[in-house]
Short mmCIF file of C-alpha atoms in Angstrom, two decimals:
data_model
loop_
_atom_site.label_atom_id
_atom_site.label_comp_id
_atom_site.label_asym_id
_atom_site.label_seq_id
_atom_site.Cartn_x
_atom_site.Cartn_y
_atom_site.Cartn_z
CA UNK A 27 -71.30 38.35 -21.31
CA UNK A 28 -69.25 40.96 -23.24
CA UNK A 29 -70.44 42.78 -26.32
CA UNK A 30 -67.85 40.95 -28.47
CA UNK A 31 -69.56 37.64 -27.57
CA UNK A 32 -72.89 38.86 -28.89
CA UNK A 33 -71.80 40.89 -31.87
CA UNK A 34 -68.64 40.47 -34.01
CA UNK A 35 -68.50 44.22 -34.59
CA UNK A 36 -65.61 45.62 -32.46
CA UNK A 37 -66.68 47.30 -29.22
CA UNK A 38 -64.93 50.66 -28.79
CA UNK A 39 -64.82 53.19 -25.98
CA UNK A 40 -64.06 56.79 -26.88
CA UNK A 41 -62.31 58.91 -24.19
CA UNK A 42 -61.98 62.60 -25.04
CA UNK A 43 -62.85 65.92 -23.62
CA UNK A 44 -65.82 67.70 -25.25
CA UNK A 45 -64.76 69.65 -28.30
CA UNK A 46 -63.71 69.42 -31.93
CA UNK A 47 -61.29 66.54 -31.36
CA UNK A 48 -64.05 64.37 -29.79
CA UNK A 49 -66.44 65.12 -32.69
CA UNK A 50 -63.80 64.21 -35.31
CA UNK A 51 -63.03 60.94 -33.55
CA UNK A 52 -66.74 60.11 -33.23
CA UNK A 53 -67.23 60.71 -36.99
CA UNK A 54 -64.23 58.43 -37.79
CA UNK A 55 -65.63 55.66 -35.58
CA UNK A 56 -69.08 56.04 -37.17
CA UNK A 57 -67.57 55.37 -40.61
CA UNK A 58 -65.43 52.50 -39.24
CA UNK A 59 -68.43 50.17 -38.68
CA UNK A 60 -67.82 49.69 -34.92
CA UNK A 61 -70.00 49.79 -31.87
CA UNK A 62 -69.29 52.67 -29.50
CA UNK A 63 -70.09 51.19 -26.09
CA UNK A 64 -68.84 54.20 -24.08
CA UNK A 65 -68.17 57.89 -24.87
CA UNK A 66 -67.09 59.99 -21.94
CA UNK A 67 -64.72 62.64 -20.61
CA UNK A 68 -61.71 60.95 -18.91
CA UNK A 69 -61.68 63.75 -16.36
CA UNK A 70 -64.95 62.54 -14.87
CA UNK A 71 -65.00 58.82 -15.94
CA UNK A 72 -64.63 56.27 -13.14
CA UNK A 73 -62.50 53.16 -13.74
CA UNK A 74 -65.40 50.83 -12.83
CA UNK A 75 -67.58 52.39 -15.54
CA UNK A 76 -64.93 51.71 -18.14
CA UNK A 77 -64.55 48.19 -16.94
CA UNK A 78 -68.31 47.53 -16.98
CA UNK A 79 -68.54 48.70 -20.62
CA UNK A 80 -66.34 45.74 -21.68
CA UNK A 81 -64.72 47.43 -24.70
CA UNK A 82 -62.18 45.68 -26.93
CA UNK A 83 -60.51 49.00 -28.02
CA UNK A 84 -60.16 52.34 -26.24
CA UNK A 85 -59.54 55.40 -28.46
CA UNK A 86 -57.96 58.22 -26.40
CA UNK A 87 -57.48 61.83 -27.48
CA UNK A 88 -54.23 62.82 -25.78
CA UNK A 89 -53.72 66.25 -24.25
CA UNK A 90 -51.96 67.68 -21.24
CA UNK A 91 -55.16 68.19 -19.23
CA UNK A 92 -55.97 64.45 -19.03
CA UNK A 93 -52.55 63.22 -17.79
CA UNK A 94 -53.67 62.78 -14.23
CA UNK A 95 -57.00 61.26 -15.33
CA UNK A 96 -55.19 58.61 -17.34
CA UNK A 97 -53.10 57.70 -14.28
CA UNK A 98 -56.35 57.24 -12.31
CA UNK A 99 -57.77 55.03 -15.08
CA UNK A 100 -54.59 52.97 -15.36
CA UNK A 101 -56.07 49.82 -13.68
CA UNK A 102 -58.93 49.66 -16.22
CA UNK A 103 -56.71 50.60 -19.18
CA UNK A 104 -54.27 47.81 -18.30
CA UNK A 105 -56.91 45.07 -18.52
CA UNK A 106 -55.79 42.01 -20.54
CA UNK A 107 -57.10 41.88 -24.09
CA UNK A 108 -57.71 45.65 -24.23
CA UNK A 109 -56.04 47.60 -27.09
CA UNK A 110 -55.34 51.30 -26.69
CA UNK A 111 -55.30 53.69 -29.64
CA UNK A 112 -53.88 57.16 -29.00
CA UNK A 113 -54.39 60.25 -31.10
CA UNK A 114 -53.21 63.81 -30.46
CA UNK A 115 -56.26 65.95 -29.64
CA UNK A 116 -54.88 69.00 -31.39
CA UNK A 117 -54.15 66.99 -34.56
CA UNK A 118 -57.58 65.34 -34.43
CA UNK A 119 -59.35 68.72 -34.11
CA UNK A 120 -57.56 70.12 -37.20
CA UNK A 121 -57.91 67.00 -39.34
CA UNK A 122 -60.34 67.52 -42.17
CA UNK A 123 -61.15 66.48 -45.75
CA UNK A 124 -58.83 64.00 -47.41
CA UNK A 125 -56.53 63.73 -44.38
CA UNK A 126 -59.50 62.90 -42.06
CA UNK A 127 -60.74 60.22 -44.51
CA UNK A 128 -57.30 58.69 -44.82
CA UNK A 129 -56.78 58.57 -41.02
CA UNK A 130 -60.27 57.06 -40.63
CA UNK A 131 -59.43 54.21 -43.06
CA UNK A 132 -56.27 53.43 -41.12
CA UNK A 133 -58.25 53.52 -37.82
CA UNK A 134 -60.88 51.16 -39.28
CA UNK A 135 -58.16 48.77 -40.49
CA UNK A 136 -56.62 48.65 -37.00
CA UNK A 137 -59.99 48.06 -35.28
CA UNK A 138 -61.09 45.34 -37.70
CA UNK A 139 -57.62 43.69 -37.96
CA UNK A 140 -57.14 44.00 -41.74
CA UNK A 141 -54.83 45.95 -44.01
CA UNK A 142 -57.27 47.47 -46.50
CA UNK A 143 -56.60 51.20 -46.25
CA UNK A 144 -57.28 52.24 -49.85
CA UNK A 145 -60.42 54.24 -50.70
CA UNK A 146 -63.40 52.38 -52.32
CA UNK A 147 -62.76 51.53 -55.97
CA UNK A 148 -58.96 51.76 -55.58
CA UNK A 149 -58.35 48.19 -54.56
CA UNK A 150 -55.48 46.39 -56.12
CA UNK A 151 -56.46 44.08 -58.96
CA UNK A 152 -55.25 40.56 -58.38
CA UNK A 153 -52.19 39.87 -60.53
CA UNK A 154 -51.91 36.67 -62.42
CA UNK A 155 -48.73 35.00 -61.17
CA UNK A 156 -47.27 31.69 -61.99
CA UNK A 157 -47.40 29.17 -59.17
CA UNK A 158 -44.55 26.72 -58.54
CA UNK A 159 -45.07 23.03 -59.02
CA UNK A 160 -45.19 20.40 -61.74
CA UNK A 161 -47.82 20.64 -64.51
CA UNK A 162 -50.80 18.47 -64.28
CA UNK A 163 -50.19 14.98 -65.74
CA UNK A 164 -52.06 14.40 -68.97
CA UNK A 165 -54.41 11.43 -68.99
CA UNK A 166 -52.82 8.18 -70.08
CA UNK A 167 -54.54 6.76 -73.22
CA UNK A 168 -56.09 3.38 -72.85
CA UNK A 169 -54.58 0.57 -74.84
CA UNK A 170 -57.98 -0.51 -76.18
CA UNK A 171 -58.40 2.90 -77.86
CA UNK A 172 -55.05 2.54 -79.66
CA UNK A 173 -55.38 -1.04 -80.66
CA UNK A 174 -57.43 -0.30 -83.77
CA UNK A 175 -54.84 2.23 -85.04
CA UNK A 176 -51.90 -0.15 -84.37
CA UNK A 177 -53.58 -2.95 -86.35
CA UNK A 178 -54.26 -0.58 -89.24
CA UNK A 179 -50.65 0.65 -89.33
CA UNK A 180 -49.39 -2.94 -89.33
CA UNK A 181 -51.57 -3.84 -92.30
CA UNK A 182 -50.32 -0.87 -94.31
CA UNK A 183 -46.62 -1.40 -93.53
CA UNK A 184 -45.99 -3.62 -96.59
CA UNK A 185 -47.46 -1.02 -98.98
CA UNK A 186 -45.07 1.80 -97.87
CA UNK A 187 -42.52 2.39 -100.71
CA UNK A 188 -38.90 1.88 -99.77
CA UNK A 189 -36.06 4.24 -100.52
CA UNK A 190 -34.37 2.96 -103.69
CA UNK A 191 -31.67 5.60 -103.90
CA UNK A 192 -29.56 4.22 -101.02
CA UNK A 193 -28.54 0.64 -100.26
CA UNK A 194 -26.47 0.06 -97.16
CA UNK A 195 -23.23 -1.91 -97.58
CA UNK A 196 -23.49 -5.56 -96.75
CA UNK A 197 -20.78 -5.48 -94.10
CA UNK A 198 -22.61 -2.85 -92.07
CA UNK A 199 -25.33 -3.74 -89.79
CA UNK A 200 -27.13 -2.00 -86.95
CA UNK A 201 -26.40 -3.35 -83.49
CA UNK A 202 -29.35 -4.76 -81.72
CA UNK A 203 -28.25 -3.53 -78.24
CA UNK A 204 -26.52 -0.47 -76.77
CA UNK A 205 -23.72 -2.69 -75.35
CA UNK A 206 -22.93 -4.00 -78.81
CA UNK A 207 -22.81 -0.44 -80.22
CA UNK A 208 -20.41 0.69 -77.52
CA UNK A 209 -18.23 -2.41 -77.98
CA UNK A 210 -18.01 -1.78 -81.74
CA UNK A 211 -16.57 1.69 -81.07
CA UNK A 212 -13.75 0.40 -78.78
CA UNK A 213 -10.29 -0.03 -80.41
CA UNK A 214 -9.04 -3.59 -80.70
CA UNK A 215 -6.03 -4.23 -78.47
CA UNK A 216 -3.40 -6.91 -79.22
CA UNK A 217 -3.73 -10.05 -77.12
CA UNK A 218 -0.13 -10.02 -75.99
CA UNK A 219 2.24 -7.13 -75.41
CA UNK A 220 5.87 -6.93 -74.46
CA UNK A 221 6.56 -6.50 -70.76
CA UNK A 222 7.37 -2.96 -69.77
CA UNK A 223 10.94 -2.56 -68.60
CA UNK A 224 11.08 -1.30 -65.05
CA UNK A 225 12.86 1.98 -64.67
CA UNK A 226 16.19 1.71 -62.89
CA UNK A 227 16.14 2.83 -59.36
CA UNK A 228 18.06 5.98 -58.65
CA UNK A 229 21.21 5.59 -56.65
CA UNK A 230 20.75 6.22 -52.96
CA UNK A 231 21.41 9.74 -51.85
CA UNK A 232 24.02 9.90 -49.12
CA UNK A 233 22.81 11.33 -45.88
CA UNK A 234 23.79 14.89 -45.35
CA UNK A 235 26.14 15.65 -42.59
CA UNK A 236 24.42 17.17 -39.52
CA UNK A 237 24.61 20.93 -39.53
CA UNK A 238 25.15 23.10 -36.57
CA UNK A 239 22.64 25.99 -36.33
CA UNK A 240 24.10 27.62 -33.29
CA UNK A 241 25.06 30.91 -34.88
CA UNK A 242 22.41 32.21 -37.23
CA UNK A 243 24.53 35.26 -38.11
CA UNK A 244 26.53 33.14 -40.54
CA UNK A 245 23.47 32.24 -42.61
CA UNK A 246 23.06 33.60 -46.18
CA UNK A 247 20.76 33.22 -49.14
CA UNK A 248 21.63 30.47 -51.65
CA UNK A 249 22.97 31.73 -54.94
CA UNK A 250 21.09 29.52 -57.37
CA UNK A 251 23.22 30.74 -60.30
CA UNK A 252 26.51 29.54 -58.75
CA UNK A 253 27.58 25.87 -58.91
CA UNK A 254 30.56 26.12 -56.61
CA UNK A 255 29.83 24.91 -53.09
CA UNK A 256 30.03 27.52 -50.37
CA UNK A 257 32.92 27.37 -47.99
CA UNK A 258 31.98 25.92 -44.66
CA UNK A 259 31.55 28.48 -41.89
CA UNK A 260 32.99 27.80 -38.52
CA UNK A 261 30.30 27.53 -35.89
CA UNK A 262 30.65 30.11 -33.21
CA UNK A 263 28.75 29.56 -30.02
CA UNK A 264 27.71 32.72 -28.19
CA UNK A 265 25.86 32.92 -24.97
CA UNK A 266 23.55 35.95 -24.62
CA UNK A 267 22.66 37.32 -21.28
CA UNK A 268 19.01 36.68 -20.37
CA UNK A 269 17.01 39.93 -20.06
CA UNK A 270 15.83 40.83 -16.59
CA UNK A 271 12.04 41.16 -16.17
CA UNK A 272 11.41 44.47 -14.41
CA UNK A 273 8.17 44.25 -12.41
CA UNK A 274 8.56 47.59 -10.68
CA UNK A 275 7.03 49.59 -13.55
CA UNK A 276 3.96 47.41 -14.31
CA UNK A 277 0.54 49.14 -14.51
CA UNK A 278 -3.03 48.26 -15.46
CA UNK A 279 -4.23 49.31 -18.91
CA UNK A 280 -7.14 51.83 -18.83
CA UNK A 281 -9.62 49.80 -20.88
CA UNK A 282 -12.11 52.62 -21.10
CA UNK A 283 -9.41 54.98 -22.42
CA UNK A 284 -8.16 52.34 -24.85
CA UNK A 285 -11.58 51.75 -26.35
CA UNK A 286 -12.33 53.70 -29.56
CA UNK A 287 -14.41 56.80 -29.12
CA UNK A 288 -17.03 55.43 -31.55
CA UNK A 289 -17.90 52.56 -29.30
CA UNK A 290 -18.96 55.02 -26.60
CA UNK A 291 -20.77 57.30 -29.09
CA UNK A 292 -23.15 54.52 -30.20
CA UNK A 293 -26.93 54.84 -29.70
CA UNK A 294 -30.30 53.49 -30.74
CA UNK A 295 -32.18 56.29 -32.55
CA UNK A 296 -35.96 55.88 -32.95
CA UNK A 297 -37.75 58.19 -35.45
CA UNK A 298 -41.54 58.41 -35.54
CA UNK A 299 -44.44 60.75 -36.38
CA UNK A 300 -48.15 60.16 -37.22
CA UNK A 301 -49.22 57.03 -35.40
CA UNK A 302 -45.90 56.98 -33.65
CA UNK A 303 -47.08 57.03 -30.00
CA UNK A 304 -48.73 53.63 -30.28
CA UNK A 305 -45.79 52.12 -32.15
CA UNK A 306 -43.31 53.66 -29.75
CA UNK A 307 -45.20 52.27 -26.76
CA UNK A 308 -45.04 48.79 -28.21
CA UNK A 309 -41.31 49.10 -29.01
CA UNK A 310 -40.25 50.44 -25.61
CA UNK A 311 -42.49 48.04 -23.67
CA UNK A 312 -40.74 45.05 -25.35
CA UNK A 313 -37.19 46.24 -24.65
CA UNK A 314 -35.21 44.59 -21.82
CA UNK A 315 -34.40 46.35 -18.55
CA UNK A 316 -30.79 46.92 -19.59
CA UNK A 317 -29.15 48.05 -22.85
CA UNK A 318 -25.53 48.67 -23.75
CA UNK A 319 -26.43 51.87 -25.66
CA UNK A 320 -28.70 54.84 -24.93
CA UNK A 321 -32.11 55.04 -26.68
CA UNK A 322 -32.78 58.39 -28.43
CA UNK A 323 -36.42 59.11 -29.43
CA UNK A 324 -37.35 61.85 -31.85
CA UNK A 325 -41.06 62.27 -32.72
CA UNK A 326 -42.45 65.55 -33.93
CA UNK A 327 -45.33 66.78 -31.85
CA UNK A 328 -47.42 69.84 -32.58
CA UNK A 329 -47.07 72.22 -29.64
CA UNK A 330 -43.85 70.60 -28.42
CA UNK A 331 -45.46 68.78 -25.45
CA UNK A 332 -42.56 66.35 -25.11
CA UNK A 333 -42.96 66.34 -21.32
CA UNK A 334 -46.30 64.54 -21.77
CA UNK A 335 -44.68 62.01 -24.13
CA UNK A 336 -42.10 61.30 -21.44
CA UNK A 337 -44.81 60.58 -18.89
CA UNK A 338 -46.69 58.32 -21.27
CA UNK A 339 -43.66 56.20 -22.24
CA UNK A 340 -42.38 56.03 -18.68
CA UNK A 341 -45.52 54.02 -17.75
CA UNK A 342 -44.70 51.14 -20.16
CA UNK A 343 -40.88 51.28 -20.59
CA UNK A 344 -38.68 49.11 -18.42
CA UNK A 345 -35.88 51.61 -19.07
CA UNK A 346 -35.83 55.05 -17.39
CA UNK A 347 -37.38 57.77 -19.68
CA UNK A 348 -36.30 61.42 -19.46
CA UNK A 349 -36.28 64.58 -21.56
CA UNK A 350 -32.93 65.30 -23.20
CA UNK A 351 -31.32 68.71 -22.33
CA UNK A 352 -28.40 70.49 -23.97
CA UNK A 353 -25.08 69.71 -22.33
CA UNK A 354 -26.37 66.43 -20.88
CA UNK A 355 -24.58 63.17 -21.65
CA UNK A 356 -26.56 60.26 -23.19
CA UNK A 357 -26.56 57.42 -20.70
CA UNK A 358 -26.57 53.85 -21.78
CA UNK A 359 -29.72 51.93 -20.73
CA UNK A 360 -31.90 55.04 -20.60
CA UNK A 361 -34.44 56.54 -23.00
CA UNK A 362 -33.91 60.20 -23.98
CA UNK A 363 -36.77 62.04 -25.72
CA UNK A 364 -35.36 64.68 -28.08
CA UNK A 365 -37.21 67.95 -28.74
CA UNK A 366 -37.12 69.51 -32.21
CA UNK A 367 -34.17 71.79 -31.33
CA UNK A 368 -31.97 69.16 -29.64
CA UNK A 369 -29.13 67.39 -31.53
CA UNK A 370 -26.12 65.30 -30.55
CA UNK A 371 -22.37 65.43 -30.96
CA UNK A 372 -19.80 62.70 -30.35
CA UNK A 373 -17.05 63.19 -27.71
CA UNK A 374 -14.29 60.98 -26.46
CA UNK A 375 -16.45 59.66 -23.60
CA UNK A 376 -19.79 59.31 -25.47
CA UNK A 377 -22.66 61.33 -26.93
CA UNK A 378 -23.70 64.74 -25.61
CA UNK A 379 -26.87 66.68 -26.38
CA UNK A 380 -26.60 70.17 -27.84
CA UNK A 381 -28.91 72.85 -29.15
CA UNK A 382 -29.47 72.41 -32.91
CA UNK A 383 -31.94 74.45 -34.89
CA UNK A 384 -32.35 71.57 -37.38
CA UNK A 385 -32.70 68.95 -34.65
CA UNK A 386 -31.11 65.52 -34.65
CA UNK A 387 -28.53 64.68 -37.36
CA UNK A 388 -28.23 61.00 -38.24
CA UNK A 389 -24.71 61.58 -39.58
CA UNK A 390 -23.51 62.53 -36.09
CA UNK A 391 -23.93 58.91 -34.90
CA UNK A 392 -21.19 56.31 -34.99
CA UNK A 393 -22.23 53.87 -37.71
CA UNK A 394 -20.36 50.89 -36.35
CA UNK A 395 -21.93 51.03 -32.90
CA UNK A 396 -25.40 52.54 -33.63
CA UNK A 397 -28.86 51.40 -34.67
CA UNK A 398 -31.69 53.26 -36.33
CA UNK A 399 -35.41 52.37 -36.27
CA UNK A 400 -38.01 54.19 -38.46
CA UNK A 401 -41.56 53.87 -37.12
CA UNK A 402 -44.86 55.06 -38.49
CA UNK A 403 -44.75 58.71 -39.51
CA UNK A 404 -40.94 59.04 -39.77
CA UNK A 405 -39.81 61.92 -41.98
CA UNK A 406 -38.93 60.90 -45.59
CA UNK A 407 -35.94 63.26 -45.40
CA UNK A 408 -34.31 60.79 -42.96
CA UNK A 409 -34.36 57.87 -45.43
CA UNK A 410 -31.20 59.00 -47.32
CA UNK A 411 -29.04 59.58 -44.23
CA UNK A 412 -30.37 56.31 -42.75
CA UNK A 413 -29.25 54.29 -45.79
CA UNK A 414 -25.88 56.09 -45.73
CA UNK A 415 -25.47 55.09 -42.07
CA UNK A 416 -26.43 51.50 -42.94
CA UNK A 417 -23.81 51.42 -45.72
CA UNK A 418 -21.22 52.43 -43.14
CA UNK A 419 -22.14 49.52 -40.87
CA UNK A 420 -25.12 50.61 -38.82
CA UNK A 421 -28.15 48.40 -38.13
CA UNK A 422 -31.25 50.01 -39.69
CA UNK A 423 -34.87 48.73 -39.51
CA UNK A 424 -38.37 49.86 -40.55
CA UNK A 425 -41.80 49.20 -39.11
CA UNK A 426 -44.28 47.10 -41.10
CA UNK A 427 -47.78 45.88 -40.34
CA UNK A 428 -51.26 47.13 -39.79
CA UNK A 429 -50.30 49.59 -37.06
CA UNK A 430 -48.07 51.63 -39.36
CA UNK A 431 -50.41 54.52 -40.38
CA UNK A 432 -47.77 56.47 -42.31
CA UNK A 433 -45.38 53.85 -43.76
CA UNK A 434 -43.66 55.96 -46.42
CA UNK A 435 -40.19 56.31 -44.75
CA UNK A 436 -40.25 52.90 -43.07
CA UNK A 437 -41.22 51.21 -46.30
CA UNK A 438 -38.46 52.99 -48.17
CA UNK A 439 -35.70 51.58 -45.99
CA UNK A 440 -37.31 48.11 -45.97
CA UNK A 441 -37.40 48.18 -49.80
CA UNK A 442 -33.66 49.01 -49.74
CA UNK A 443 -32.99 45.74 -47.94
CA UNK A 444 -33.11 46.80 -44.32
CA UNK A 445 -34.69 44.85 -41.44
CA UNK A 446 -38.50 44.84 -41.29
CA UNK A 447 -40.92 43.89 -38.52
CA UNK A 448 -43.52 44.91 -36.00
CA UNK A 449 -42.29 47.10 -33.13
CA UNK A 450 -42.29 44.13 -30.78
CA UNK A 451 -40.23 42.06 -33.21
CA UNK A 452 -37.70 44.88 -33.73
CA UNK A 453 -37.39 45.18 -29.91
CA UNK A 454 -36.50 41.48 -29.69
CA UNK A 455 -33.72 41.88 -32.26
CA UNK A 456 -32.42 44.94 -30.42
CA UNK A 457 -32.43 43.03 -27.12
CA UNK A 458 -30.44 40.19 -28.66
CA UNK A 459 -27.81 42.57 -30.04
CA UNK A 460 -27.47 45.20 -27.31
CA UNK A 461 -29.18 43.73 -24.26
CA UNK A 462 -27.36 43.19 -20.93
CA UNK A 463 -27.57 40.00 -18.84
CA UNK A 464 -28.08 39.90 -15.08
CA UNK A 465 -24.39 40.61 -14.51
CA UNK A 466 -24.45 43.75 -16.63
CA UNK A 467 -22.52 42.13 -19.53
CA UNK A 468 -23.52 42.53 -23.13
CA UNK A 469 -25.64 39.70 -24.58
#
């Protein structure tokens, strides 16, 4: 019997190497009101020991040294019903004060399955809002309660003084029914009326003589201001020689060359940050095995260990995942992880990566054929360019839900009217718009 069957408190396993990061994560879990059923170094932990602990959540401090250990623990980490929570070990070690408390509240909300991430005493007060629906029906008075008042009013009716200043004329009377009142307002029509003389029928129009439309060169516009009939034109029949159809110079059209450059410069750009690895895993895992556009991923990592991010995402993504390099062409149906100094530029045959000190530029994408997804931790500086790209025709979406630890940028685009959803939900929309079927055709 598992721990979750005996105690409703979530059972959590902490996997981290000894050090400051492990201590910070242990403190956060201690304040999260959870039960730590296992705390160990993933370098020495055996998969069976993790399986026997029966955790519901596994919190992992990611660093380059444990990459091989995670691959060895993959059977136990892939158990059904097990939720993985990743955190950068370097970030966890430096997290302190207000930032540590804030991250701990988000972690507790994820482990307990609620959305209360505000500090104690800062909860939102419930707002009084009107609810739709008809007002409650007032009670119907009973006839017995009114009978006394009706009898009293009837007894006093004769004593009420009448108005002596106005006497209605004798020929006027009030109709007793609505039908009579309406009938009194109708004008009185005479009983008989003279028959209406039928209008004389117009004389028949003689049929026009058939015209010959053989030679259209003799046609002219009608001069409406002239009453004189135009002189008849003699019909001239001409026989034009039929053009010969030359099949010797036929050629196939190069469809790829005829397509606009923007259609080949489209891409799906995913922006993330704090809390992004977990959201990115959920998004990529739900994508189909084929897409009509390349997937570009930009997530700032302290230390620039983007090679580790490529390995992590390659385990769950049905699409190939690789690290983008300057001069390389973005391939449709593949995931390209962008470093901080890699940007893109559009060419006639698609998108190419190039060295950029400022990194990826949203304005370099083709709006009509591109999509943009802002996940947890996306930079607020990307909100303005993202909305500009959406105004030009791009599909823009933002992450919502309990797994969004830093929702500032994602919430900003959602508040502007863009698409909102969990990472899995956004992946389903992306698959419906840019997915490929079994024959390689766009969905």
